[in-house]
XYZ file of C-alpha atoms in Angstrom:
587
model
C 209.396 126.761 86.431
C 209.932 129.301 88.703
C 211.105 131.784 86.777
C 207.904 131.259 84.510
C 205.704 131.832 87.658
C 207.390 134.818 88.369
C 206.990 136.412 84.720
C 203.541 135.291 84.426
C 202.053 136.210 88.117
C 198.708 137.296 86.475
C 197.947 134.257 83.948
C 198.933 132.222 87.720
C 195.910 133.941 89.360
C 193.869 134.177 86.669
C 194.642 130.104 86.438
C 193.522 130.008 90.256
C 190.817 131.839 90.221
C 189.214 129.512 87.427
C 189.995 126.419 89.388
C 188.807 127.065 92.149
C 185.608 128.425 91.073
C 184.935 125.039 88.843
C 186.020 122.965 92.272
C 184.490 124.113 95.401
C 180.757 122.854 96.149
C 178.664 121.817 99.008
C 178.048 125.278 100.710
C 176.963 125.043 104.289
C 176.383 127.779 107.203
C 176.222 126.426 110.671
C 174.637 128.377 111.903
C 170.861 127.686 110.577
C 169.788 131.446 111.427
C 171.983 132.795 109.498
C 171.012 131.885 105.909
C 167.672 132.965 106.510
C 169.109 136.382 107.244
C 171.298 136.876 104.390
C 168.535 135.634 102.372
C 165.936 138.996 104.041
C 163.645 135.873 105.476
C 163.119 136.750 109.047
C 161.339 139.129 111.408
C 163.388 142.242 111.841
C 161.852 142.963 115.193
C 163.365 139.512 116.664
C 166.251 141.457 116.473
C 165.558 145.106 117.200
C 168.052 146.618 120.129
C 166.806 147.584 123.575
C 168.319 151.778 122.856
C 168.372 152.579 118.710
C 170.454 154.849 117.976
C 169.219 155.985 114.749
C 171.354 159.621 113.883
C 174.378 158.606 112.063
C 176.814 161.259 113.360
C 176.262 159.858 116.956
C 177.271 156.401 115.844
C 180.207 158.007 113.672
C 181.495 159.587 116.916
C 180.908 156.165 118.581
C 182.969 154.331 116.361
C 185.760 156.634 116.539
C 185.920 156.735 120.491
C 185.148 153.274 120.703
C 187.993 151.427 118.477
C 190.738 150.907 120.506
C 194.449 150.522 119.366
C 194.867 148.371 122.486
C 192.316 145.595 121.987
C 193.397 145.329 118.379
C 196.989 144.461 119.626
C 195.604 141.647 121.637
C 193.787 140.101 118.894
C 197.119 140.348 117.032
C 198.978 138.703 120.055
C 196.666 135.826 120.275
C 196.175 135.462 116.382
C 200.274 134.864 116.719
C 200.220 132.368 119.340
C 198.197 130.027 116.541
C 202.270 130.013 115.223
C 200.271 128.762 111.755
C 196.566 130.503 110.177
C 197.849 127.963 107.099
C 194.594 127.080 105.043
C 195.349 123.459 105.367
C 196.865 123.400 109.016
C 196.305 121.277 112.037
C 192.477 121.673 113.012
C 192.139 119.370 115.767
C 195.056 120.805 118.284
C 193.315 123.447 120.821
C 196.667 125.672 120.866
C 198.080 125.388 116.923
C 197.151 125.778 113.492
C 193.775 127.055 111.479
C 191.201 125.351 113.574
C 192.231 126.723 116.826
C 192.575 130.241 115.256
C 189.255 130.227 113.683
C 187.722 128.669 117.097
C 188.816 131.553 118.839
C 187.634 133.855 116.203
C 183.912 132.406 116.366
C 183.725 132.694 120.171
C 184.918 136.064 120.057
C 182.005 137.087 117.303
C 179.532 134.924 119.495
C 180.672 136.818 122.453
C 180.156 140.333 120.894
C 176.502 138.804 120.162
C 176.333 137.911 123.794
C 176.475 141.463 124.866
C 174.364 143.165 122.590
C 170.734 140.982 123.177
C 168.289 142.130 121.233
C 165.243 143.396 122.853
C 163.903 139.500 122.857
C 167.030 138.183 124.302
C 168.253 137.341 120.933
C 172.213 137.921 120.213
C 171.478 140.153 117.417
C 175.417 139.445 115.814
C 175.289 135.660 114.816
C 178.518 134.266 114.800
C 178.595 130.923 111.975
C 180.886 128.932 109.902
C 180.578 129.393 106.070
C 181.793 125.704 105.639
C 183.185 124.620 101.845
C 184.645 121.956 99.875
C 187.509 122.469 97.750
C 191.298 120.730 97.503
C 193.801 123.593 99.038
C 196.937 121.713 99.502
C 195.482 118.360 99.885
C 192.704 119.050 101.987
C 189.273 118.944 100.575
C 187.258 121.069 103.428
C 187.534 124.735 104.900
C 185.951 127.116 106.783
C 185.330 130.832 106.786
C 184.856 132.644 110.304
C 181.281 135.192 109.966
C 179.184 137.134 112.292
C 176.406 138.558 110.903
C 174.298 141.811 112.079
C 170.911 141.585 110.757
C 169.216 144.854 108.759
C 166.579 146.510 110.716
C 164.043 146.027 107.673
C 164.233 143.528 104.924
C 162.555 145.257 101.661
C 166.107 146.426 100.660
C 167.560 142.679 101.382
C 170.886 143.984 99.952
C 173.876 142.780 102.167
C 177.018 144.907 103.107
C 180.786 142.638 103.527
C 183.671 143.697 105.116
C 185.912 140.994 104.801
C 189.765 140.206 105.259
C 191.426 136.620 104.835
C 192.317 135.011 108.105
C 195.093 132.496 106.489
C 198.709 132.443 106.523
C 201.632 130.899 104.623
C 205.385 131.231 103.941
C 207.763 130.904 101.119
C 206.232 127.420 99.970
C 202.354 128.289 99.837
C 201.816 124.354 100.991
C 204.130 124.196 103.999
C 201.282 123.486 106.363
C 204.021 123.142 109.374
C 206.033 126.619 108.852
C 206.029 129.458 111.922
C 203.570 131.533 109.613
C 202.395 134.133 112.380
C 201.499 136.411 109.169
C 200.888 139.886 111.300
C 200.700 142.252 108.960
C 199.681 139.488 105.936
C 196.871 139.542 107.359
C 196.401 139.462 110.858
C 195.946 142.940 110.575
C 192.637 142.677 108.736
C 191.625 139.825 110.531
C 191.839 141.962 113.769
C 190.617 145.154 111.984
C 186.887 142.759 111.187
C 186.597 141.487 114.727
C 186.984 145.292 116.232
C 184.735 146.037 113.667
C 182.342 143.215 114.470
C 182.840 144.425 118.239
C 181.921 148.538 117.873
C 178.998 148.153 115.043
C 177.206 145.314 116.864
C 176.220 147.874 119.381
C 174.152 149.477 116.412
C 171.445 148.807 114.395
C 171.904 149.293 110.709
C 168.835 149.390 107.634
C 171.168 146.725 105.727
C 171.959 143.713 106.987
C 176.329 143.689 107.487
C 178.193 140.627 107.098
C 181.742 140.174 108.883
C 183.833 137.767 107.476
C 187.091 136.090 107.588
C 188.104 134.162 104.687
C 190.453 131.553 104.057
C 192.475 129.622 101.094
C 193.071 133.627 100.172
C 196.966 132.848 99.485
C 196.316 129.738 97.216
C 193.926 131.371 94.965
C 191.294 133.222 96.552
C 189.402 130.301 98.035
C 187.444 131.723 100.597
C 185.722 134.537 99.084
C 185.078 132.834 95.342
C 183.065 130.214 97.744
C 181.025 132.943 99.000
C 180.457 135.041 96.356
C 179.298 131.561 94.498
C 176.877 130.571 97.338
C 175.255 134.558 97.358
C 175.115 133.801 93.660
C 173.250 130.461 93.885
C 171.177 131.575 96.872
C 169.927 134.870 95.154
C 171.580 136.975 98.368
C 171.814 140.365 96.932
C 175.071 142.267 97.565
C 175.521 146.097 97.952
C 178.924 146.626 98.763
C 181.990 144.433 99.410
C 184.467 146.100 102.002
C 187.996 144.506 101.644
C 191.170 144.462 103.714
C 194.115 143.135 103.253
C 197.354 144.384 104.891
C 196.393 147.007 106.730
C 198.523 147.597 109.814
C 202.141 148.318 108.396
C 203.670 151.803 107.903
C 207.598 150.486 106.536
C 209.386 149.633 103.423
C 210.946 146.717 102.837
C 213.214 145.779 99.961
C 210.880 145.082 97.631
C 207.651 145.962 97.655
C 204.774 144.933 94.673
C 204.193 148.441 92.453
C 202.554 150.851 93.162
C 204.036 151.248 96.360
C 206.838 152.672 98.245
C 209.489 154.294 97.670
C 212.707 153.233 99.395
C 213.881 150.541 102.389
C 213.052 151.514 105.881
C 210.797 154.210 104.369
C 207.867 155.347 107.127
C 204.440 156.299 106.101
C 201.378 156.180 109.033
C 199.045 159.016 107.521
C 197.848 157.345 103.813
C 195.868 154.122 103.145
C 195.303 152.944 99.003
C 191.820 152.506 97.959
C 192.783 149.454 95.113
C 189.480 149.392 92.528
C 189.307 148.480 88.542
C 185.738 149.119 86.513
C 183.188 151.621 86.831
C 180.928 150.788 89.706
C 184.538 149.753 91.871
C 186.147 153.493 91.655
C 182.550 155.557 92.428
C 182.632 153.299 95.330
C 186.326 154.295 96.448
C 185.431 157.716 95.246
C 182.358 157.739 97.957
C 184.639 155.925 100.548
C 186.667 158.730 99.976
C 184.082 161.416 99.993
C 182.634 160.152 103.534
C 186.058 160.404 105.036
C 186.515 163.918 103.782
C 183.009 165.061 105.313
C 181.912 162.398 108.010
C 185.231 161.149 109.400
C 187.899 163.623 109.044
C 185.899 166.321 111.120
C 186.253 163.582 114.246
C 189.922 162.929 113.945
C 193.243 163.855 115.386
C 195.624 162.536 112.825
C 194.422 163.241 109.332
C 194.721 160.649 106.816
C 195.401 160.975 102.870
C 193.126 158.792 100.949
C 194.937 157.490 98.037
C 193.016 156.032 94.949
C 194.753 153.579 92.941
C 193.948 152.968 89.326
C 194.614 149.108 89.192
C 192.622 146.659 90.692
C 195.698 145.500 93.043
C 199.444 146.026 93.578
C 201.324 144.668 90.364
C 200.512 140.828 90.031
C 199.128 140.223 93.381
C 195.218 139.870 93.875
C 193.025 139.900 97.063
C 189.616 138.683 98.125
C 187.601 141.855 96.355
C 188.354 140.691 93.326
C 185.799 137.699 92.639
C 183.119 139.932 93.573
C 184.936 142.289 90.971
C 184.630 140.034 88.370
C 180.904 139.906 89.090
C 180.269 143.137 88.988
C 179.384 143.716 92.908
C 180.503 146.988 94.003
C 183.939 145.978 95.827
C 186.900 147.490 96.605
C 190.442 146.867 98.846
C 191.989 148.697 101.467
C 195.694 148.261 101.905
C 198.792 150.208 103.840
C 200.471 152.973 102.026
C 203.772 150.924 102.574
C 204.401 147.193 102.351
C 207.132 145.125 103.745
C 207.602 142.734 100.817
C 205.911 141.460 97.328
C 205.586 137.976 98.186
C 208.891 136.716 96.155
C 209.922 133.422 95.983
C 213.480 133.675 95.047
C 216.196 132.576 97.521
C 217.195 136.585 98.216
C 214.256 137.147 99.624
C 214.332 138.882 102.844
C 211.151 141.038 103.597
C 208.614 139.559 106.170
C 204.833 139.065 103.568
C 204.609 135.357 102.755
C 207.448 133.932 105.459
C 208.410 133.580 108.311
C 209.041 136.803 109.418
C 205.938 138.580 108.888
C 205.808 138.881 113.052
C 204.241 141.305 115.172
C 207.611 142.518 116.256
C 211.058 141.977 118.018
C 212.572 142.241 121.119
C 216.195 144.078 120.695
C 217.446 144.366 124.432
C 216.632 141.182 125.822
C 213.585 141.985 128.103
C 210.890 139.532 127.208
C 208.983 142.229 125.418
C 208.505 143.068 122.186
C 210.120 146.846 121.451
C 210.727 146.990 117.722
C 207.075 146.447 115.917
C 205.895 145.843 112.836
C 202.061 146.995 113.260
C 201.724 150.133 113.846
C 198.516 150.050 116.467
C 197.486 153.713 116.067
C 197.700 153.041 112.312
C 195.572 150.177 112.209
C 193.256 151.929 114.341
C 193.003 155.093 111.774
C 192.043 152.413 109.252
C 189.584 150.305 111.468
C 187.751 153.786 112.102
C 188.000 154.614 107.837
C 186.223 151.571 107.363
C 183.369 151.785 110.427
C 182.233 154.629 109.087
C 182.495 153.843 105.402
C 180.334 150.281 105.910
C 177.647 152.114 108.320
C 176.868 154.887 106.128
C 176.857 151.729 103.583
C 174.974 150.257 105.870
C 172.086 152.895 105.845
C 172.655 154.823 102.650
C 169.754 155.278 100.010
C 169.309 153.136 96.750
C 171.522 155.322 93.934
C 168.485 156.958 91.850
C 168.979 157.381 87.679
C 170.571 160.597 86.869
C 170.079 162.111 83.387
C 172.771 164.510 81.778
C 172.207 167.428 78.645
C 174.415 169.635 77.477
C 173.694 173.218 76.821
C 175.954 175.491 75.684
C 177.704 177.045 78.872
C 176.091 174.819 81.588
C 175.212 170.735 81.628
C 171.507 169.860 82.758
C 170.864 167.229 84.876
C 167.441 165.408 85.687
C 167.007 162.626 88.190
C 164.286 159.683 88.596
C 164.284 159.309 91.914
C 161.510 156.946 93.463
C 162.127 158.107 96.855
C 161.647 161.646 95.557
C 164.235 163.020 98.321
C 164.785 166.522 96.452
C 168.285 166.458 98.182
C 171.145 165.693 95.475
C 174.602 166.229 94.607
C 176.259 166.137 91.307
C 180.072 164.975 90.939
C 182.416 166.482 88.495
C 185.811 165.806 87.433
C 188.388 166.039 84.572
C 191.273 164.123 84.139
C 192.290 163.143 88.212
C 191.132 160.234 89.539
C 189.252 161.833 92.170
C 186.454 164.736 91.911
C 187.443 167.944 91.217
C 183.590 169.419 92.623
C 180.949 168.174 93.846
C 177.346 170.620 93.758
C 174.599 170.131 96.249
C 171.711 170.922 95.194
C 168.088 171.130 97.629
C 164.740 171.517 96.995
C 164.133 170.280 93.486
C 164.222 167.315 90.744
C 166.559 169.318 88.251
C 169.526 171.869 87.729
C 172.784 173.129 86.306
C 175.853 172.592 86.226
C 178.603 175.273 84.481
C 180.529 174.241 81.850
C 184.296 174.254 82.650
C 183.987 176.809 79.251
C 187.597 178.674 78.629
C 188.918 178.268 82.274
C 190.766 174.739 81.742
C 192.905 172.843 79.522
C 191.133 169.649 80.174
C 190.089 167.555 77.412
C 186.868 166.355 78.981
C 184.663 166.476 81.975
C 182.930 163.740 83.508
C 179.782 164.223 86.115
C 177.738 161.257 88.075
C 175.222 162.143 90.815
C 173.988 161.087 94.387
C 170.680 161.370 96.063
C 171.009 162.917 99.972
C 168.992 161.131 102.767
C 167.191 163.369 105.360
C 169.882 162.425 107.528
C 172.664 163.589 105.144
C 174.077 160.364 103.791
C 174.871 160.047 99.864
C 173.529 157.146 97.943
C 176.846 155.962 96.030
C 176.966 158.062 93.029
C 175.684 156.908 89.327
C 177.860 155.918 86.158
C 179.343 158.974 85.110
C 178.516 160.465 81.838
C 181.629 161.791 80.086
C 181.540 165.304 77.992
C 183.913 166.836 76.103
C 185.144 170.214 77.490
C 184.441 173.665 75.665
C 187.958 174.000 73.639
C 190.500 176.023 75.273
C 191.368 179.537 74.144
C 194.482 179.680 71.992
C 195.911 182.089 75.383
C 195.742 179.199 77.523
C 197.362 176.966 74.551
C 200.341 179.445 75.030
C 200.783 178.177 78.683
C 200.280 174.379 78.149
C 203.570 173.460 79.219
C 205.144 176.595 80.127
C 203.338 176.739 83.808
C 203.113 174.008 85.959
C 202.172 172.659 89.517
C 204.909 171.061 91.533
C 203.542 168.851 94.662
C 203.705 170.811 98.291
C 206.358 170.025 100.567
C 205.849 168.677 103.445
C 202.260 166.964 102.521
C 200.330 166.387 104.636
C 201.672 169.285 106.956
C 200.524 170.846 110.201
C 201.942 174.574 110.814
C 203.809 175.370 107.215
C 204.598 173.992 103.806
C 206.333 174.831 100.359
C 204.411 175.723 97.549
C 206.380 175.613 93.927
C 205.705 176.053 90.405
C 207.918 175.783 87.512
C 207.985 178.343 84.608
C 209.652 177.426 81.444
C 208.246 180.686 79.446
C 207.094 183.932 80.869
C 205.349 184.920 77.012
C 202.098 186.586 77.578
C 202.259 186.191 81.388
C 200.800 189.566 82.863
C 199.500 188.000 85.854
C 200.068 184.799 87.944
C 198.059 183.835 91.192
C 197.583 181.148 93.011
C 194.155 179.876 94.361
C 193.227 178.137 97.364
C 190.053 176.327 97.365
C 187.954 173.419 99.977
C 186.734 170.231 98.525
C 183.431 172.228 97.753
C 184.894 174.837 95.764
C 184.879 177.672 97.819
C 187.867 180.224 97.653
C 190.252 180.452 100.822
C 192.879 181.650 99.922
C 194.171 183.594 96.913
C 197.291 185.431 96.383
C 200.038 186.644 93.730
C 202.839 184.761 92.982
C 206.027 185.290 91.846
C 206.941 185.339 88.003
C 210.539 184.057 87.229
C 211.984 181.484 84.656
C 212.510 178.216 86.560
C 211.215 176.862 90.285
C 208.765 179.236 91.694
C 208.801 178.821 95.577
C 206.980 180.768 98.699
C 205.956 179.159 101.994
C 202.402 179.233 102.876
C 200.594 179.002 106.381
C 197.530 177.532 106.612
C 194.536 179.695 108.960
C 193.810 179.006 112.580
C 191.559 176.107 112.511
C 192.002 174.815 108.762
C 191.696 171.342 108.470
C 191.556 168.971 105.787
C 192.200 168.462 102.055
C 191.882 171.351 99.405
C 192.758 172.053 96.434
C 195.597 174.612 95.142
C 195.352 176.010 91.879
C 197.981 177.946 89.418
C 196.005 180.487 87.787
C 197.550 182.731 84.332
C 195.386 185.968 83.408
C 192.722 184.813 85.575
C 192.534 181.205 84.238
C 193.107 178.118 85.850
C 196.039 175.789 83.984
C 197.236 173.383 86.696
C 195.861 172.227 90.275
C 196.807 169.940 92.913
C 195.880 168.685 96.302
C 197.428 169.401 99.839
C 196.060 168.241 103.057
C 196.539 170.481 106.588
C 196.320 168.166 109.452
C 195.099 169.060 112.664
């Protein structure tokens, strides 16, 4: 049966998912406020704080001087004193198992509350149970951990979630008595949420943001399919679903669910993967992205690469985004570049996800203290700042207006209905990459255009979405993009399709130097070959010959005092562009 299991991991989830859905009823919050605020029924003012800060770049600072590597190690530390965060653990014992864990998680949100009072000496983050019933592993009744931070108005009564599951497990995914400390799987979201809860509680947000920490994740998603059924049946509108899940790691292990890293011991603290499937999912990522690049990146000392996946989640695995996925809220999943494990259940196993030693770290010379860790603190704390800034400009962002899109013969038109009439916009554009390959910004009017990519490419088609721009700067998420086929290629650049091609920079990301190198397999036709350095607006910085020789093509290139960032590198034949890729300078 195992073996079965093991070939079939996605008919397993799928199988999950659709129980548990059909099984779990009698939804219940606590805490009495807090359905009334989910639901936009209550008096903003109540809980209005004493000092608004309302410009966004002054929170954005805020949040990234304000998370603190060292606090999120302590949650870690006490979140592995529980020894178990099983679903169906011991909830009566004040020291062991899921009810003491998720204790101490509610009187840490109600805490946070505690110290930011509204001006009425109301907490204005209200800490609750989400309370469910539904048979994980023999027990018929759970609990997910939330603290919620209610919207400064309530005509947009659209909620933001950042979520992470709070459970543990090991080998046996019903082995309720197990050391299942589960660090990095996922005490490392779990802590990321309550530092999150912590810094943004200080703020006060248009949207109303929801905190929560899910269980029942690792028997089939338990935890967020009851939520996402209750918002259904309550008519709680959702504008954006935050998800993390592993989030603190930076190694290798043995095995590791695809895509995902390449070797054992492997080391990677300077990329996170942005997991999304479906239209509506990768914009989001794509705008996650985009607000990193221009909001967060500027504020940072360690630069961090943004990856997109194109799957919904590692090869046959599956996280708490995913039933708001399958209902079409906007939803996406952070996770660590590198994982230690892929969950296996075979007897070789020997990474730490899903047993016993997914710890927080070891002690290898005897001292009492732990000097080998698994959680990288700094890393986590690059992440936990990713995501502040990500769910406030969420948080505060416009509605996304309609964007219309005409082609014309060398340019495409677009046309926006836009209620809020902002006259601020920006229209996305990209080819085949998963990310955009421009973005325009366009001020003062309703209307413009775009230039075709014409003769200049050898992509197939072009695909543009566009964003409305606050008065404070902040993008609505962008709009379904239309797709358009490209102007056909010249038979010239037909000559080089093949013959000239990009090879990744080495090192990447890099500080003081790296390695630029293209490979030529024909020189026909070849009179001149540049290379073109551009920022993620499309502005030129650099651009220089290159060499022209059959084979690997290499020169070093040093980046200008003060560059910073990602931009793009282009191979350019005759004056046309045939290949480009991305390289990112750290600071």
């Amino acid at each position: 049966m195992k073996n079965v299991f093991m070939k079939f991991p996605i008919l397993i989830l799928l199988f999950f998912l659709s129980f548990s859905l059909l099984s779990q009823t009698n939804f219940r919050m606590t805490n009495p406020l807090v359905e009334d605020i989910l639901k936009g029924n209550y008096d903003p003012q109540e809980y209005e704080s004493d000092s608004v800060i309302l410009d966004p770049r002054v929170i954005f600072q805020a949040i990234q001087n304000q998370v603190e590597p060292d606090r999120l190690r302590s949650y870690l530390e006490t979140l592995s004193s529980f020894e178990t965060r099983h679903s169906s653990s011991d909830t009566l014992s004040p020291t062991t198992g899921i009810g003491a864990a998720r204790r101490w998680i509610f009187d840490q949100f109600a805490t946070y509350g505690s110290a930011t009072p509204s001006s009425e000496g109301i907490s204005r983050l209200q800490a609750t149970f989400f309370q469910f019933d539904g048979s994980i592993c023999g027990v018929e009744q759970h609990r997910n951990v939330c603290a919620v931070l209610p919207g400064s108005q309530t005509e947009d009564k659209s909620i933001v979630i950042v979520e992470a599951h709070m459970d543990s497990r090991c080998e046996d995914e019903c082995d309720i008595t197990c050391t299942a400390q589960g660090m990095e799987d996922n005490g490392s979201g779990t802590a990321m949420v309550m530092e999150l809860a912590r810094v943004l509680s200080q703020f006060q947000f248009e949207r109303t943001i929801v905190f929560m920490l899910t269980t029942g994740e690792e028997q089939g998603l338990f935890g967020a399919e009851a939520f996402v059924n209750y918002c259904m049946d309550e008519d709680i509108e959702i504008h954006a679903v935050f998800n993390n899940d592993i989030v603190g790691g930076i190694s290798c292990g043995k095995t590791s669910s695809p895509p995902s890293c390449p070797f054992e011991g492997a080391i990677d603290s300077t990329q996170v993967r942005l997991f999304s499937s479906g239209k509506i999912h990768r914009q989001f990522c794509r705008w996650i992205k985009l607000e990193y690049m221009e909001e967060t990146l500027p504020l940072v000392e360690v630069p961090m690469m943004l990856s997109m996946m194109n799957v919904a989640d590692r090869g046959g695995r599956g996280g708490d985004h995913l039933p708001f996925t399958r209902r079409d809220y906007r939803s996406m999943r952070f996770t660590s570049s590198y994982e230690n494990g892929n969950a296996s259940i075979i007897p070789s196993y020997v990474d730490h996800q899903h047993s016993s030693r997914d710890v927080l770290g070891v002690d290898t010379n005897g001292d009492g203290e732990l000097d080998s860790l698994f959680v990288d603190f700094n890393y986590l704390s690059r992440n936990t700042v990713i995501n502040g800034v990500s769910i406030s400009a969420a948080a505060i962002n416009p509605q996304q207006p309609i964007f219309s899109f005409e082609v014309e013969p060398d340019s495409i038109l677009w046309t926006v209905e836009d209620p809020l009439q902002l006259n601020h916009y920006r229209i996305s554009r990209r080819t085949k990459s998963i990310d955009y390959d421009t973005i325009f910004t366009f001020t003062g009017v309703s209307s413009g255009r775009v230039p075709r990519y014409a003769t200049t490419t050898l992509f197939d088609e072009e695909l543009l979405s566009g964003a409305s721009v606050d008065n404070d700067g902040i993008e609505s998420f962008f709009s379904e993009e239309d797709v358009f086929l490209s102007i056909s290629a010249t038979d010239e650049l037909s000559t080089y399709k093949g013959a000239a091609f990009l090879l990744q920079n080495v090192s990447n990301p890099f500080r003081s130097s790296t390695v630029i190198s293209y490979q030529l397999t024909s020189l026909n036709k070849i009179n001149r070959l540049e290379i073109e350095l551009t920022d993620m607006l499309g502005r030129q910085v650099h651009r220089f010959d290159g060499p022209k020789l059959l084979g690997i093509n290499s020169f070093s290139y040093y980046p200008s005092p003060g560059m910073q960032g990602t931009y793009n590198y282009s191979l350019l034949i005759n004056g046309k562009v045939t290949d480009t890729k991305r390289m990112v300078v750290m600071h």
